[in-house]
Every structure is written in C-alpha cells, then in structure tokens.
Coordinates of C-alpha atoms in Angstrom, one line a residue:
Chain K
M1 CA 96.7 58.0 33.9
A2 CA 100.2 59.1 33.5
A3 CA 102.5 61.7 32.1
I4 CA 104.6 60.9 29.0
E5 CA 108.1 62.2 28.8
L6 CA 110.3 62.0 25.7
A7 CA 114.0 62.7 26.2
A8 CA 116.2 63.3 23.2
L9 CA 114.1 60.7 21.3
S10 CA 115.6 59.8 18.0
K11 CA 114.7 57.5 15.2
V12 CA 117.0 56.9 12.3
Y13 CA 115.9 54.3 9.8
P14 CA 118.4 51.9 8.3
G15 CA 119.6 53.8 5.2
G16 CA 120.0 57.0 7.1
V17 CA 116.6 58.7 6.9
T18 CA 116.1 60.6 10.2
A19 CA 112.5 60.5 11.2
L20 CA 112.9 61.9 14.7
D21 CA 115.7 64.2 15.6
A22 CA 116.3 64.4 19.4
V23 CA 112.7 65.2 20.3
D24 CA 112.2 66.5 23.9
L25 CA 108.6 66.6 25.0
T26 CA 106.7 66.4 28.2
I27 CA 103.0 65.6 28.1
A28 CA 101.3 66.2 31.4
D29 CA 99.0 63.7 33.1
G30 CA 95.4 64.1 31.7
E31 CA 96.5 66.4 29.0
F32 CA 95.0 66.4 25.5
F33 CA 98.1 66.8 23.3
A34 CA 98.4 67.2 19.6
L35 CA 101.3 66.3 17.4
L36 CA 100.8 68.5 14.4
G37 CA 102.7 68.7 11.2
P38 CA 102.7 68.2 7.4
S39 CA 102.9 64.7 6.0
G40 CA 106.3 63.2 6.4
C41 CA 107.2 65.3 9.4
G42 CA 107.6 62.3 11.7
K43 CA 104.5 62.8 13.8
T44 CA 103.1 59.3 13.2
T45 CA 106.6 57.8 13.8
L46 CA 106.7 59.7 17.1
L47 CA 103.3 58.3 18.1
R48 CA 104.3 54.8 17.1
T49 CA 107.6 55.1 19.0
I50 CA 105.6 56.1 22.1
A51 CA 103.4 53.0 21.5
G52 CA 106.5 50.8 21.0
L53 CA 105.6 49.8 17.4
E54 CA 108.8 51.6 16.3
E55 CA 112.1 51.1 18.1
A56 CA 113.8 54.3 19.1
T57 CA 117.4 54.6 18.0
G58 CA 118.3 57.0 20.7
G59 CA 116.8 58.8 23.8
A60 CA 114.1 57.6 26.1
V61 CA 110.4 57.3 26.5
R62 CA 109.0 57.5 30.0
I63 CA 105.3 56.8 30.8
G64 CA 104.3 57.7 34.4
G65 CA 107.9 57.9 35.4
D66 CA 108.8 54.4 34.1
D67 CA 111.3 54.1 31.4
V68 CA 109.5 52.0 28.7
T69 CA 112.0 52.6 25.9
A70 CA 113.0 48.9 25.8
L71 CA 109.5 47.5 26.6
P72 CA 107.4 45.8 23.9
P73 CA 104.1 47.6 23.0
G74 CA 101.9 45.2 25.1
R75 CA 103.7 46.1 28.3
R76 CA 103.6 49.9 28.0
D77 CA 100.0 50.1 29.1
V78 CA 98.9 52.5 26.4
A79 CA 96.1 52.0 23.9
M80 CA 96.3 53.1 20.3
V81 CA 93.5 53.9 17.9
F82 CA 94.7 53.5 14.4
Q83 CA 93.8 55.8 11.5
D84 CA 92.0 52.9 9.8
Y85 CA 90.6 51.9 13.2
A86 CA 91.9 48.3 12.7
L87 CA 88.7 46.7 14.0
F88 CA 89.0 42.9 13.5
P89 CA 86.5 42.2 10.7
H90 CA 85.8 38.7 11.7
M91 CA 84.7 39.6 15.2
S92 CA 81.5 41.2 16.4
V93 CA 81.5 44.7 17.9
S94 CA 81.2 43.1 21.3
D95 CA 84.2 40.8 20.7
N96 CA 86.2 43.7 19.3
I97 CA 85.6 45.9 22.4
A98 CA 86.3 43.0 24.7
Y99 CA 89.5 41.9 22.9
P100 CA 91.9 43.6 25.3
L101 CA 90.1 41.8 28.2
R102 CA 90.5 38.5 26.3
I103 CA 94.2 39.1 26.3
K104 CA 94.1 39.9 30.0
K105 CA 92.3 36.5 30.5
V106 CA 89.1 38.0 31.8
A107 CA 86.3 35.5 31.9
G108 CA 83.8 35.5 29.0
A109 CA 80.7 36.6 30.8
E110 CA 82.5 39.5 32.5
R111 CA 84.1 40.5 29.2
R112 CA 80.7 40.7 27.5
A113 CA 79.3 42.7 30.4
K114 CA 82.2 45.1 30.3
A115 CA 81.9 45.4 26.5
A116 CA 78.2 46.1 26.7
E117 CA 78.8 48.8 29.4
T118 CA 81.5 50.5 27.4
A119 CA 79.5 50.3 24.2
G120 CA 76.5 51.8 26.0
A121 CA 78.5 54.7 27.2
L122 CA 79.6 55.5 23.7
G123 CA 76.1 55.2 22.2
L124 CA 76.8 51.8 20.5
G125 CA 74.2 49.9 22.6
G126 CA 72.2 48.3 19.8
L127 CA 75.2 47.4 17.6
L128 CA 77.0 44.8 19.8
E129 CA 76.3 41.8 17.5
R130 CA 77.2 43.6 14.3
R131 CA 80.3 43.2 12.3
P132 CA 82.6 46.2 11.8
G133 CA 81.8 46.2 8.1
Q134 CA 78.1 46.9 8.8
L135 CA 78.9 50.1 10.7
S136 CA 79.2 53.7 9.5
G137 CA 82.6 55.4 9.8
G138 CA 81.6 57.3 12.9
Q139 CA 80.4 54.1 14.6
Q140 CA 83.6 52.3 13.6
Q141 CA 85.6 55.0 15.2
R142 CA 83.6 54.8 18.4
V143 CA 84.0 51.0 18.5
A144 CA 87.8 51.6 18.2
L145 CA 87.6 54.1 21.1
A146 CA 85.5 51.7 23.2
R147 CA 88.1 49.0 22.6
A148 CA 90.8 51.3 23.8
M149 CA 88.8 52.3 26.8
A150 CA 88.1 48.7 27.8
Y151 CA 91.9 48.3 28.0
R152 CA 92.0 51.0 30.8
P153 CA 95.4 52.3 29.6
R154 CA 97.6 54.9 31.2
A155 CA 97.4 56.9 28.0
F156 CA 95.5 57.0 24.7
L157 CA 97.4 57.4 21.4
L158 CA 95.2 58.4 18.4
D159 CA 96.6 58.4 14.9
E160 CA 94.7 60.9 12.7
P161 CA 91.4 60.1 14.6
L162 CA 89.2 62.2 12.4
S163 CA 90.7 61.9 8.9
N164 CA 88.6 59.0 7.8
L165 CA 85.3 60.7 8.5
D166 CA 83.4 62.9 6.1
A167 CA 83.3 66.6 6.8
R168 CA 80.0 66.7 8.7
M169 CA 80.8 63.6 10.9
R170 CA 84.2 65.1 11.6
L171 CA 82.9 68.1 13.5
E172 CA 80.5 65.9 15.4
A173 CA 83.3 63.4 16.3
R174 CA 85.6 66.3 17.2
T175 CA 83.2 67.5 19.9
F176 CA 82.5 63.9 21.0
L177 CA 86.2 63.2 21.3
K178 CA 86.9 66.4 23.3
R179 CA 84.0 65.6 25.7
L180 CA 85.1 62.0 26.1
Q181 CA 88.7 63.1 27.0
R182 CA 87.4 65.6 29.5
E183 CA 85.2 62.9 31.2
L184 CA 87.9 60.2 31.2
R185 CA 90.6 62.7 32.3
V186 CA 93.1 60.4 30.5
T187 CA 96.4 61.5 28.9
C188 CA 95.7 61.6 25.2
V189 CA 98.2 62.1 22.4
F190 CA 96.8 62.5 18.9
V191 CA 98.4 63.0 15.5
T192 CA 97.0 65.3 12.9
H193 CA 98.0 67.2 9.8
D194 CA 94.9 69.4 10.2
Q195 CA 95.8 72.6 12.1
A196 CA 92.1 73.4 12.8
E197 CA 91.6 70.0 14.4
A198 CA 94.7 70.5 16.6
L199 CA 93.6 74.0 17.6
A200 CA 90.1 72.8 18.4
L201 CA 90.9 69.7 20.4
A202 CA 94.2 70.0 22.1
D203 CA 95.3 71.5 25.4
R204 CA 98.7 71.9 23.9
I205 CA 100.2 71.4 20.5
A206 CA 103.6 70.4 19.3
V207 CA 104.3 71.5 15.8
L208 CA 106.7 69.2 14.0
D209 CA 108.7 69.6 10.9
D210 CA 111.3 67.3 9.5
G211 CA 111.6 65.2 12.7
R212 CA 112.1 68.2 15.0
V213 CA 109.7 70.1 17.3
R214 CA 109.3 73.6 16.0
Q215 CA 107.0 74.9 18.7
I216 CA 105.2 73.7 21.7
G217 CA 102.3 75.7 23.2
T218 CA 98.7 76.1 23.8
P219 CA 96.5 76.6 20.8
A220 CA 96.3 80.3 21.6
E221 CA 100.1 80.7 21.8
V222 CA 100.7 78.8 18.7
F223 CA 98.1 80.7 16.8
R224 CA 99.0 84.2 18.1
R225 CA 102.8 83.9 18.4
P226 CA 104.1 81.3 16.0
A227 CA 107.7 80.8 17.0
N228 CA 109.0 80.8 13.4
T229 CA 107.9 81.3 9.9
F230 CA 107.2 77.5 9.4
V231 CA 104.7 77.5 12.2
A232 CA 103.3 80.8 11.1
S233 CA 102.6 79.5 7.6
F234 CA 101.3 76.2 8.9
I235 CA 98.8 77.4 11.5
G236 CA 95.6 79.2 10.6
S237 CA 92.8 78.2 8.2
T238 CA 93.9 81.0 5.8
P239 CA 97.7 81.2 5.4
M240 CA 99.5 84.0 7.2
N241 CA 100.9 86.8 5.0
L242 CA 104.7 86.7 5.1
L243 CA 106.2 89.8 3.4
D244 CA 109.8 90.9 3.0
G245 CA 110.4 94.1 4.9
V246 CA 113.2 96.4 6.2
V247 CA 113.1 98.1 9.6
T248 CA 113.0 101.8 8.8
G249 CA 113.1 103.5 12.2
D250 CA 110.5 105.0 14.6
G251 CA 109.2 101.4 14.9
R252 CA 108.0 101.1 11.3
V253 CA 108.8 98.4 8.8
G254 CA 109.0 99.2 5.1
V255 CA 107.2 96.6 3.0
G256 CA 107.2 97.2 -0.8
G257 CA 108.1 100.8 -0.1
V258 CA 105.2 101.5 2.3
P259 CA 106.2 102.1 5.9
L260 CA 103.9 100.1 8.2
P261 CA 103.5 100.3 12.0
A262 CA 104.7 97.2 13.7
G263 CA 104.2 97.7 17.4
E264 CA 107.1 97.5 19.9
H265 CA 110.3 95.8 18.8
G266 CA 113.9 96.3 19.6
L267 CA 115.3 95.7 16.1
P268 CA 118.0 98.0 14.6
D269 CA 117.3 100.2 11.6
G270 CA 118.1 98.6 8.3
E271 CA 117.5 95.0 9.6
R272 CA 115.8 92.8 7.0
V273 CA 112.8 91.1 8.5
T274 CA 109.7 89.1 7.5
F275 CA 106.6 91.1 8.2
A276 CA 103.9 88.7 9.2
V277 CA 100.2 89.3 9.7
R278 CA 97.1 87.1 9.4
P279 CA 94.5 87.9 6.8
E280 CA 92.0 88.3 9.6
Y281 CA 94.0 91.1 11.1
L282 CA 94.1 93.4 8.1
G283 CA 91.6 96.2 7.5
Y284 CA 90.3 96.5 4.0
G285 CA 89.5 99.9 2.4
T286 CA 89.1 101.4 -1.0
E287 CA 90.7 104.8 -0.1
P288 CA 94.5 105.2 0.4
V289 CA 95.4 105.7 4.0
P290 CA 98.8 105.8 5.7
G291 CA 100.1 102.4 6.8
A292 CA 98.1 100.4 4.3
L293 CA 99.4 98.3 1.4
P294 CA 97.9 99.0 -2.0
G295 CA 97.1 96.3 -4.5
R296 CA 94.9 95.2 -7.3
V297 CA 92.1 92.7 -6.4
T298 CA 92.9 89.6 -8.4
V299 CA 91.1 86.8 -6.5
V300 CA 88.0 86.8 -4.3
E301 CA 87.2 83.5 -2.4
N302 CA 83.9 83.2 -0.6
L303 CA 84.4 81.8 2.9
G304 CA 80.7 81.9 3.8
S305 CA 80.5 84.6 6.4
A306 CA 83.4 86.4 5.0
Q307 CA 85.5 86.6 1.8
L308 CA 89.2 86.1 1.3
V309 CA 90.5 88.8 -1.0
T310 CA 94.0 88.6 -2.7
L311 CA 95.6 91.9 -3.5
D312 CA 98.6 92.0 -5.8
G313 CA 100.9 95.0 -5.2
D314 CA 104.6 96.0 -4.9
A315 CA 104.9 94.0 -1.7
G316 CA 103.7 90.8 -3.4
S317 CA 100.4 89.0 -2.8
V318 CA 98.5 90.0 0.3
Q319 CA 95.4 88.2 1.5
V320 CA 92.8 90.0 3.5
V321 CA 89.6 88.7 5.1
V322 CA 86.8 91.1 4.2
D323 CA 83.3 91.2 5.7
E324 CA 80.7 89.5 3.5
D325 CA 78.7 92.7 3.1
V326 CA 81.5 94.7 1.5
P327 CA 81.4 94.6 -2.3
V328 CA 84.9 93.8 -3.7
P329 CA 85.0 94.1 -7.5
L330 CA 87.8 92.2 -9.3
G331 CA 90.4 94.5 -10.7
A332 CA 89.7 97.3 -8.3
T333 CA 92.5 98.8 -6.2
G334 CA 92.2 98.1 -2.5
Y335 CA 94.2 98.9 0.6
A336 CA 95.1 96.5 3.4
A337 CA 96.0 98.1 6.7
P338 CA 97.5 95.7 9.3
R339 CA 96.5 96.1 13.0
P340 CA 99.9 96.9 14.6
E341 CA 99.2 94.9 17.7
R342 CA 98.8 91.8 15.6
V343 CA 101.9 92.2 13.5
L344 CA 104.8 89.7 14.0
L345 CA 108.4 90.2 12.8
Y346 CA 110.7 87.3 12.0
R347 CA 114.4 87.5 11.5
R348 CA 116.1 86.3 8.3
D349 CA 116.7 82.9 9.9
G350 CA 112.9 82.5 10.4
E351 CA 112.8 82.9 14.2
L352 CA 110.3 85.2 15.9
A353 CA 111.9 88.6 16.7
A354 CA 109.0 90.7 17.9
P355 CA 107.0 91.2 19.8
E356 CA 108.9 89.9 22.8
A357 CA 107.3 87.2 24.8
P358 CA 104.8 88.8 27.3
H359 CA 106.3 86.7 30.1
A360 CA 109.2 84.4 30.4
G361 CA 108.8 80.8 29.2
A362 CA 105.6 81.4 27.2
Chain S
M1 CA 65.1 35.8 -40.3
T2 CA 67.1 35.5 -43.5
P3 CA 68.0 32.0 -44.6
A4 CA 71.7 32.8 -44.2
R5 CA 71.2 33.9 -40.6
A6 CA 69.1 30.8 -39.9
V7 CA 72.0 28.6 -41.2
R8 CA 74.4 30.4 -39.0
V9 CA 72.3 29.9 -35.9
V10 CA 71.9 26.2 -36.7
V11 CA 75.6 25.8 -37.2
R12 CA 76.4 27.6 -34.0
Y13 CA 74.0 25.5 -31.9
T14 CA 75.1 22.2 -33.5
F15 CA 78.7 23.1 -32.6
V16 CA 77.8 23.9 -29.0
C17 CA 75.9 20.7 -28.7
A18 CA 78.9 18.7 -30.1
V19 CA 81.2 20.3 -27.6
L20 CA 78.7 19.8 -24.8
G21 CA 78.4 16.1 -25.7
F22 CA 82.1 15.7 -25.8
F23 CA 82.4 16.7 -22.2
T24 CA 79.2 15.2 -20.9
L25 CA 79.5 11.7 -22.2
P26 CA 82.3 10.6 -19.9
L27 CA 80.4 12.0 -16.9
L28 CA 77.2 10.3 -18.1
W29 CA 79.2 7.1 -18.2
L30 CA 80.4 7.7 -14.7
A31 CA 76.8 8.3 -13.6
F32 CA 75.2 5.3 -15.3
A33 CA 77.8 2.5 -15.6
P34 CA 78.0 1.8 -11.9
F35 CA 74.3 1.0 -11.9
D36 CA 74.5 -1.2 -15.0
R37 CA 74.2 -5.0 -14.8
D38 CA 76.6 -5.3 -17.7
P39 CA 78.6 -2.1 -18.2
S40 CA 80.6 -1.4 -21.4
I41 CA 82.7 1.6 -22.5
A42 CA 79.7 3.2 -24.0
A43 CA 77.4 5.4 -22.0
S44 CA 74.0 3.8 -22.1
L45 CA 70.8 3.7 -20.0
P46 CA 71.6 1.1 -17.4
Q47 CA 69.7 -2.1 -16.6
F48 CA 69.4 -0.8 -13.1
T49 CA 71.2 -2.8 -10.4
L50 CA 73.0 -2.1 -7.1
H51 CA 74.9 -5.3 -7.5
N52 CA 78.2 -3.6 -8.5
F53 CA 78.1 -1.6 -5.2
R54 CA 77.5 -4.8 -3.2
E55 CA 80.5 -6.3 -4.9
L56 CA 82.6 -3.3 -4.3
L57 CA 81.7 -3.2 -0.5
D58 CA 82.9 -6.8 -0.4
N59 CA 86.1 -5.9 -2.0
E60 CA 88.4 -5.3 1.0
Q61 CA 91.2 -3.9 -1.1
A62 CA 89.1 -1.3 -2.7
L63 CA 87.8 0.0 0.7
R64 CA 91.2 -0.1 2.2
S65 CA 92.6 1.9 -0.6
L66 CA 90.1 4.6 -0.1
R67 CA 91.1 4.8 3.6
N68 CA 94.8 5.0 2.4
S69 CA 93.9 7.9 0.1
L70 CA 92.2 9.6 3.0
V71 CA 95.3 9.2 5.2
L72 CA 97.6 10.5 2.5
A73 CA 95.3 13.4 1.6
A74 CA 94.7 14.4 5.2
G75 CA 98.4 14.1 6.1
T76 CA 99.6 16.1 3.2
G77 CA 96.8 18.7 3.5
G78 CA 97.6 19.2 7.2
I79 CA 101.3 19.6 6.5
V80 CA 100.9 21.9 3.5
V81 CA 98.3 24.2 5.2
T82 CA 100.3 24.5 8.4
L83 CA 103.7 25.0 6.9
A84 CA 102.5 27.2 4.0
A85 CA 100.6 29.5 6.4
A86 CA 103.6 29.9 8.7
A87 CA 105.9 30.5 5.7
A88 CA 103.6 32.9 3.9
Y89 CA 103.0 34.9 7.0
A90 CA 106.7 35.1 7.8
L91 CA 107.6 36.0 4.2
S92 CA 105.1 38.7 4.0
R93 CA 106.1 40.3 7.3
V94 CA 109.8 40.0 7.4
R95 CA 112.1 41.8 5.1
L96 CA 114.5 39.3 3.5
P97 CA 117.0 40.1 0.8
G98 CA 116.1 38.1 -2.4
R99 CA 112.7 37.1 -1.0
D100 CA 110.8 37.3 -4.2
G101 CA 113.6 35.5 -6.1
L102 CA 113.5 32.7 -3.6
L103 CA 109.8 32.4 -4.0
Y104 CA 109.9 32.2 -7.8
A105 CA 112.7 29.8 -7.7
L106 CA 110.8 27.5 -5.4
L107 CA 107.7 27.7 -7.5
L108 CA 109.7 26.8 -10.6
L109 CA 111.4 23.9 -9.0
S110 CA 108.3 22.5 -7.3
S111 CA 106.8 21.6 -10.7
I112 CA 109.8 19.5 -11.3
V113 CA 110.0 17.9 -7.8
T114 CA 106.8 15.9 -8.0
G115 CA 107.0 15.5 -11.8
T116 CA 108.2 12.6 -13.8
A117 CA 111.6 14.3 -14.3
A118 CA 112.6 13.7 -10.6
M119 CA 111.4 10.1 -10.4
V120 CA 114.8 8.5 -10.0
P121 CA 116.3 11.0 -7.6
L122 CA 113.1 10.9 -5.5
F123 CA 113.2 7.2 -5.4
N124 CA 116.8 7.2 -4.4
L125 CA 116.2 9.8 -1.7
A126 CA 113.3 7.8 -0.3
Y127 CA 115.5 4.7 -0.4
E128 CA 118.3 6.3 1.5
L129 CA 116.0 7.7 4.1
D130 CA 114.4 4.3 4.5
L131 CA 111.0 5.7 3.4
I132 CA 110.2 3.2 0.7
D133 CA 106.9 1.6 1.2
S134 CA 106.0 4.1 3.9
Q135 CA 103.0 6.4 3.7
L136 CA 105.0 9.0 5.6
G137 CA 107.4 9.1 2.7
V138 CA 104.6 9.7 0.2
I139 CA 103.2 12.4 2.4
L140 CA 106.5 14.2 2.7
V141 CA 107.3 14.0 -1.0
L142 CA 103.8 15.3 -2.0
S143 CA 104.0 18.0 0.7
G144 CA 107.3 19.1 -0.7
G145 CA 105.9 19.4 -4.2
L146 CA 102.8 21.3 -3.1
L147 CA 104.3 23.7 -0.6
P148 CA 105.8 26.3 -2.9
S149 CA 102.6 26.9 -4.8
A150 CA 100.7 26.9 -1.5
I151 CA 103.1 29.5 0.0
F152 CA 102.8 31.6 -3.1
I153 CA 99.0 31.6 -3.1
L154 CA 98.8 32.2 0.7
K155 CA 101.3 35.0 0.6
D156 CA 98.8 36.9 -1.5
F157 CA 96.3 36.6 1.3
T158 CA 98.7 37.6 4.1
D159 CA 100.1 40.5 2.0
T160 CA 96.6 42.0 1.7
T161 CA 95.9 41.7 5.4
P162 CA 96.6 45.2 6.9
R163 CA 99.4 45.3 9.5
S164 CA 97.4 47.6 11.7
Y165 CA 95.2 44.6 12.8
E166 CA 98.3 42.9 14.2
E167 CA 99.8 46.1 15.6
S168 CA 96.5 46.9 17.3
A169 CA 96.5 43.5 18.9
R170 CA 100.2 43.9 19.9
V171 CA 99.5 47.2 21.7
F172 CA 96.9 45.4 23.7
G173 CA 99.5 42.9 24.8
A174 CA 98.8 39.9 22.5
S175 CA 101.7 37.5 22.0
P176 CA 102.8 36.6 18.5
L177 CA 101.0 33.2 18.8
Q178 CA 97.8 34.9 20.0
I179 CA 98.0 37.3 17.1
V180 CA 98.3 34.4 14.7
A181 CA 95.5 32.5 16.3
H182 CA 93.1 35.3 16.9
I183 CA 93.8 37.6 14.0
V184 CA 95.8 36.2 11.1
V185 CA 94.3 32.7 10.8
P186 CA 90.7 33.9 10.8
L187 CA 91.5 36.6 8.3
I188 CA 93.2 34.3 5.8
R189 CA 90.7 31.5 6.4
P190 CA 89.4 31.6 2.9
G191 CA 93.0 31.2 1.7
L192 CA 93.6 28.3 4.0
A193 CA 90.4 26.6 2.9
T194 CA 91.5 27.0 -0.8
I195 CA 94.9 25.5 -0.1
A196 CA 93.4 22.6 1.9
V197 CA 90.9 21.7 -0.9
W198 CA 93.5 22.1 -3.6
S199 CA 96.2 20.0 -1.8
V200 CA 93.7 17.3 -0.9
A201 CA 92.5 17.1 -4.5
Q202 CA 96.1 17.0 -5.8
V203 CA 96.9 14.1 -3.5
W204 CA 93.6 12.3 -4.2
G205 CA 94.4 12.2 -7.9
N206 CA 98.1 11.6 -7.7
F207 CA 99.1 8.3 -9.1
L208 CA 102.8 8.5 -9.8
I209 CA 104.3 9.2 -6.4
P210 CA 102.4 6.5 -4.4
F211 CA 102.9 4.1 -7.3
L212 CA 106.6 4.7 -7.1
L213 CA 107.2 4.8 -3.4
L214 CA 104.7 2.2 -2.1
R215 CA 105.4 -1.5 -2.5
S216 CA 102.6 -3.3 -0.6
P217 CA 99.1 -3.2 -2.0
E218 CA 97.6 -2.8 1.4
K219 CA 99.2 0.6 1.7
S220 CA 98.3 1.9 -1.8
P221 CA 95.8 4.6 -2.3
A222 CA 92.7 4.4 -4.5
A223 CA 94.4 6.0 -7.5
V224 CA 96.9 3.2 -7.6
V225 CA 94.6 0.4 -6.7
M226 CA 92.1 1.3 -9.5
Y227 CA 94.9 0.5 -11.9
T228 CA 94.9 -3.1 -10.7
F229 CA 91.2 -3.8 -11.4
Y230 CA 91.3 -6.4 -14.1
T231 CA 89.3 -9.6 -14.6
E232 CA 91.0 -12.9 -14.6
G233 CA 90.9 -12.8 -18.4
G234 CA 93.1 -9.7 -18.4
Q235 CA 90.2 -7.4 -19.4
P236 CA 89.5 -4.2 -17.4
D237 CA 86.8 -5.0 -14.9
L238 CA 84.4 -2.2 -16.0
A239 CA 81.8 -2.9 -13.4
L240 CA 84.3 -2.6 -10.6
I241 CA 86.2 0.3 -12.2
S242 CA 83.1 2.4 -12.8
T243 CA 81.6 1.8 -9.4
F244 CA 84.9 2.5 -7.7
S245 CA 85.4 5.6 -9.8
L246 CA 82.1 7.0 -8.6
L247 CA 82.9 6.3 -5.0
Y248 CA 86.4 7.7 -5.5
S249 CA 85.2 11.0 -7.0
L250 CA 82.5 11.6 -4.4
P251 CA 84.6 12.8 -1.4
V252 CA 86.4 15.5 -3.5
V253 CA 83.1 16.7 -4.9
V254 CA 81.5 16.8 -1.4
M255 CA 84.5 18.6 0.0
F256 CA 84.5 21.2 -2.7
L257 CA 80.8 21.9 -2.2
F258 CA 81.2 22.1 1.5
V259 CA 84.1 24.5 1.5
S260 CA 82.7 26.6 -1.3
S261 CA 79.4 27.1 0.6
R262 CA 81.3 27.8 3.9
Y263 CA 84.2 29.9 2.6
G264 CA 83.0 31.1 -0.8
F265 CA 82.9 34.6 0.6
R266 CA 85.3 37.1 2.1
F267 CA 85.0 39.4 5.0
H268 CA 84.6 43.0 4.2
G269 CA 85.2 46.2 6.2
G270 CA 86.8 46.8 9.5
I271 CA 89.4 48.8 7.8
K272 CA 88.2 52.0 6.3
H273 CA 89.7 52.5 2.9

C-alpha cells in the first residue's frame, strides 16, 4: 500500500509527439483513482509510465516515497491488469494466478495453495484447472485480478478494466471491482474513456486531454463544477449544453437574445461567456415563461425513464431531459428554463468563471 | 443418364485413376520391393522374405550412415531452431532500420547458399576453415542455408504473440530469460515444432552438401551412402537400395506423425479480441 506521486512527468516520443506534458499528480494511499480522457489523451501512456513499461523523458514517479523513475517494472512493486487481461494461454488458471509467486521463487505446493485461496476469494474456485480460453470474459478478468492480488503489490494499475465486457457484465464487474478495492484498501489507478465508469468507481478523477491534466477532483466536483469547457463537454452521460452568451447586467446572461438568470457571478457587463447547463437541469414547458429558451422540438431520444429532447432555436441546439410521462410531439415549440443554481459560466478561454469555488482549493 | 454424360464420367474417372497410379506406383514399389526375394524396378507382389532386411542389418556401412544422418539432422535442427527463435523474437520486438529489407535479402540469398551455384565457394570456405571431412562443417553450412527461411517463418509466430503477455510478466518481475522460457517459447511452440520437422527433413534428404564436404565413407549420411549401393557387376543393388530406402524414410514419417499429433493445434484465448 503506498501513495503514488507524479512530479512534472513528461513523455515525448522520438519524433516529437508529446504524450505527457509535465503531469503533476498525487494519488493517496488506498485511493481508487481514475485517469479519464478521450482516446489518444495520454492516459494509457501515463499508466504505463507508472508501471515502468514506458520510460519517462522528464520528471519523476514516486511510489510510497521511493523514486522509482529509473527502476524497471519488476522492481516497482506494482501489479498491472491489462485491457486484454494478458492471461498466459498455455497455463491453467491456477498457474496463471501463481505466476508472480513463481517469479518470487515460492515453492510449488505453497504457490498452488495461495492460488486456490485467491481464486476462492474471487469466486473462481471450480475453475483452477481450466485454460483461460475456456473462461468467460468476466471470469478472465477476475483471474487477471487474482493474479495481480497474488503479487501483493503496493498499487494496482488497471488499463480499461471493463471495456472488454459486454454491457450487462460491465455493471456487475463495476460493483465487484469497487467492493474488492474497498476490501483490499489498496491504492488503485485505472484508466478509462468512459466517464460514467470513472464517476461510479473512483474516489477521485483526473481528466486528461492532450497529455495534460485538465481537472482533478472527486466525481461530484468534476460533475458539478467542470473546471473548463473540455471537462464540461466530456463528463456526463448526456452532453452539457454549451451556449454562447453575453453578460447583460443584474446577474443575467443573454443567450440568443433571451436574458437568463445565472446565479452569483462577478463578471462585468458585456463580457462574452459560454453559458453551460446540463440537460438534466433544464425545466421543460410548452408555455413561454421569462428566463426560458424557446425552440422547435427536432429530436426526441428515449432514455428509458426519461427522454432527451433537442430544441432548435436562436441560441442553437439545446438538449433537455424531460420526464417520461410528458408528451413531446416533434415539431412543437418548447421552452427550456435553466435552474439558475446549476448554471456555469465559462470565459472565452474556456476556464470556469462562475460560480466561484465554494471553498478554497476545491 | 445421357450417353454423353456417361462418357464424361468415364473419362474423368479414368483420368483420376491414371494420375493416382502415377503417384502410387513408386510408393508401392517402396512398400513391396524390400520384401521381395528378387526385386526389380517394377512394382510387383513380392515373393515374401525378410532376407533383405537381415542383409541390411549386417551391412555396417548402411547402419552407420543412418546414425550419421541422425547426427547431422539433430545438430542442424538444434542450431536452426535455437538461433531462428532468438533471431525471430529479437527482430519482431526491436525496431531496426531496414529490418524487413534485411530479412528479404537473407531469404533470397539463402536459396543460393546451399544450392549448386555456391558449390565452389562453399568448398573453398570449408577448406580454408579446415572443415572438410567434418560433420560440424556440414551442420554449419546446412544451418546457414536453412536459417533465413526459419527466421522468416518463426517471425510470423512471434509477431502474432501479443506484447501484453510479456509486459505482464515483466511487471511481475520476470527477467528477459524467464519471459522467453515461460511465455514466448510455449506460445510459439507450434512454430518451433514446424521448424524442427522442416529442418530435419531438409537435412535428411540433402545429398549435395555432405557429398561435397565429407571425404570418408564412415562419416557420410544415408543420402550419400545410398548412392554407393551397387553390385560387383556395376548394377544398382535393388534389394539393398529398396530396403535401405524404406528404413531411411521411416524416421521422417514417424517424426511428422508424432509432431503433427502433438502440435497440430494452436492455443486459443487468453487474450480477449
């Protein structure tokens, strides 16, 4: 168990492609930490650099206070679960789980006992003699986790742990993973491109883009107060509405000619801003009310318990989540009223301007 | 059935039978002649006898030549499999400028190296290195000729082995040698078996190189010795040749059957696609 500290960690590939651009990050001991970002953002490179599979071109990696930047992967005392699980196909489940112990020169009988114990704890008891190819995706993943556990590492590194499972298995595995991490109390870093996965699993999330950390925070912080328009558009199962607006005075922001309430903010009149509000935080109505954006209903997407309605108006496209019982005919005119306490304003450079942070450092 | 169609069927089957006979007759000869009291070049039902085998077992040179063949084949096979595996693994894991060009050039040249075109330089080289009439010399020349193709075939196996297996082992602290022994070799075992069988078969049937480089009859392999089986009258000794041929072909057939039953499959799974 150990904290992981990254100090100005950089990775520039020969040829000049910058994968990591001076990443500073501290992952606390026992924390479940997500590296989240779109594909190509450097999150997997970051994980592999922590593991030692990629060599950093600048900065330092410290695990439990020890500088491991120059150490080979095998001496960093971390276990990695690969996206494809990388179970050795010619070894039985038992031999796979015991492989780290074989490297540590543990005797055969003890290895097998340890493998059986770990497998039993993960519900793999009856599968010890099977080959990986004879297991389902979920079972393969648990074998990979068992193998990592048998190593007793200071930290777990998981590369897209759920991406190879089908949708139903994924939810099950997500809950399983979270419970396992709670029980083991082990530092755990995982990479994902799925914001819902990161929100559900992680204690804290680092959102990455283009080799840089764009925001670090708890799932609630990242969801409620995205630090910039990149994070705002990336987080959330329905994309955040980002609308061009101008501060018009008395706290309102004009969007497409409609003055909208925007809560407390210290921005001067005439400042051009991005008015941001999640589709969940807009009220839908069929009657014009002050502080509501009008638009024609062009798309209705059924989300199960709700529907996602797209309104096209002067402000551009606005998406609203509407209760499943409300009839929304296509082509009708609807009105979307943002809840002022949920509105975020971003400056032209994309950074969050309002509301101010509730307390310093959050 | 119309008469025209019937004719077509008859013609087709006659043709197939002719082709079949063309390929079967030599094999029938190989199967029957060794048991014939008086073998000729024609394949005929034998007047059954094991006399030819008794005679062959008494022929010291014949048995020794089979042992020599075994030495050459095992030596070459061992060198080719070991070096080709190491080279293929390195070539598929290390980025090297001009790697593919190098491979293709080697492949092209290899067909010349052990071929008739290089007879004189090969002989000169062996002479300068004092490897004339040495089985080591034959093994080295044959290995050199087989290696490029072996590397080429094995690289296909190592290329398709996902790196994450090795990386996974590395993170657990496995040394490069352990990774090769525990992970890479078992994974490319079908490829290694293929290369082993192929190189042994190549050496087993090679006449030119040992004929060229070996002087003393007691070092010659079976392929060369068979060439010397004549009667005192200068006629080919068909009884000896046929019996020896059968004995000579058996090891390769047995080896093929064994390897094919053991490695005629590939591992599946472990990596989710």
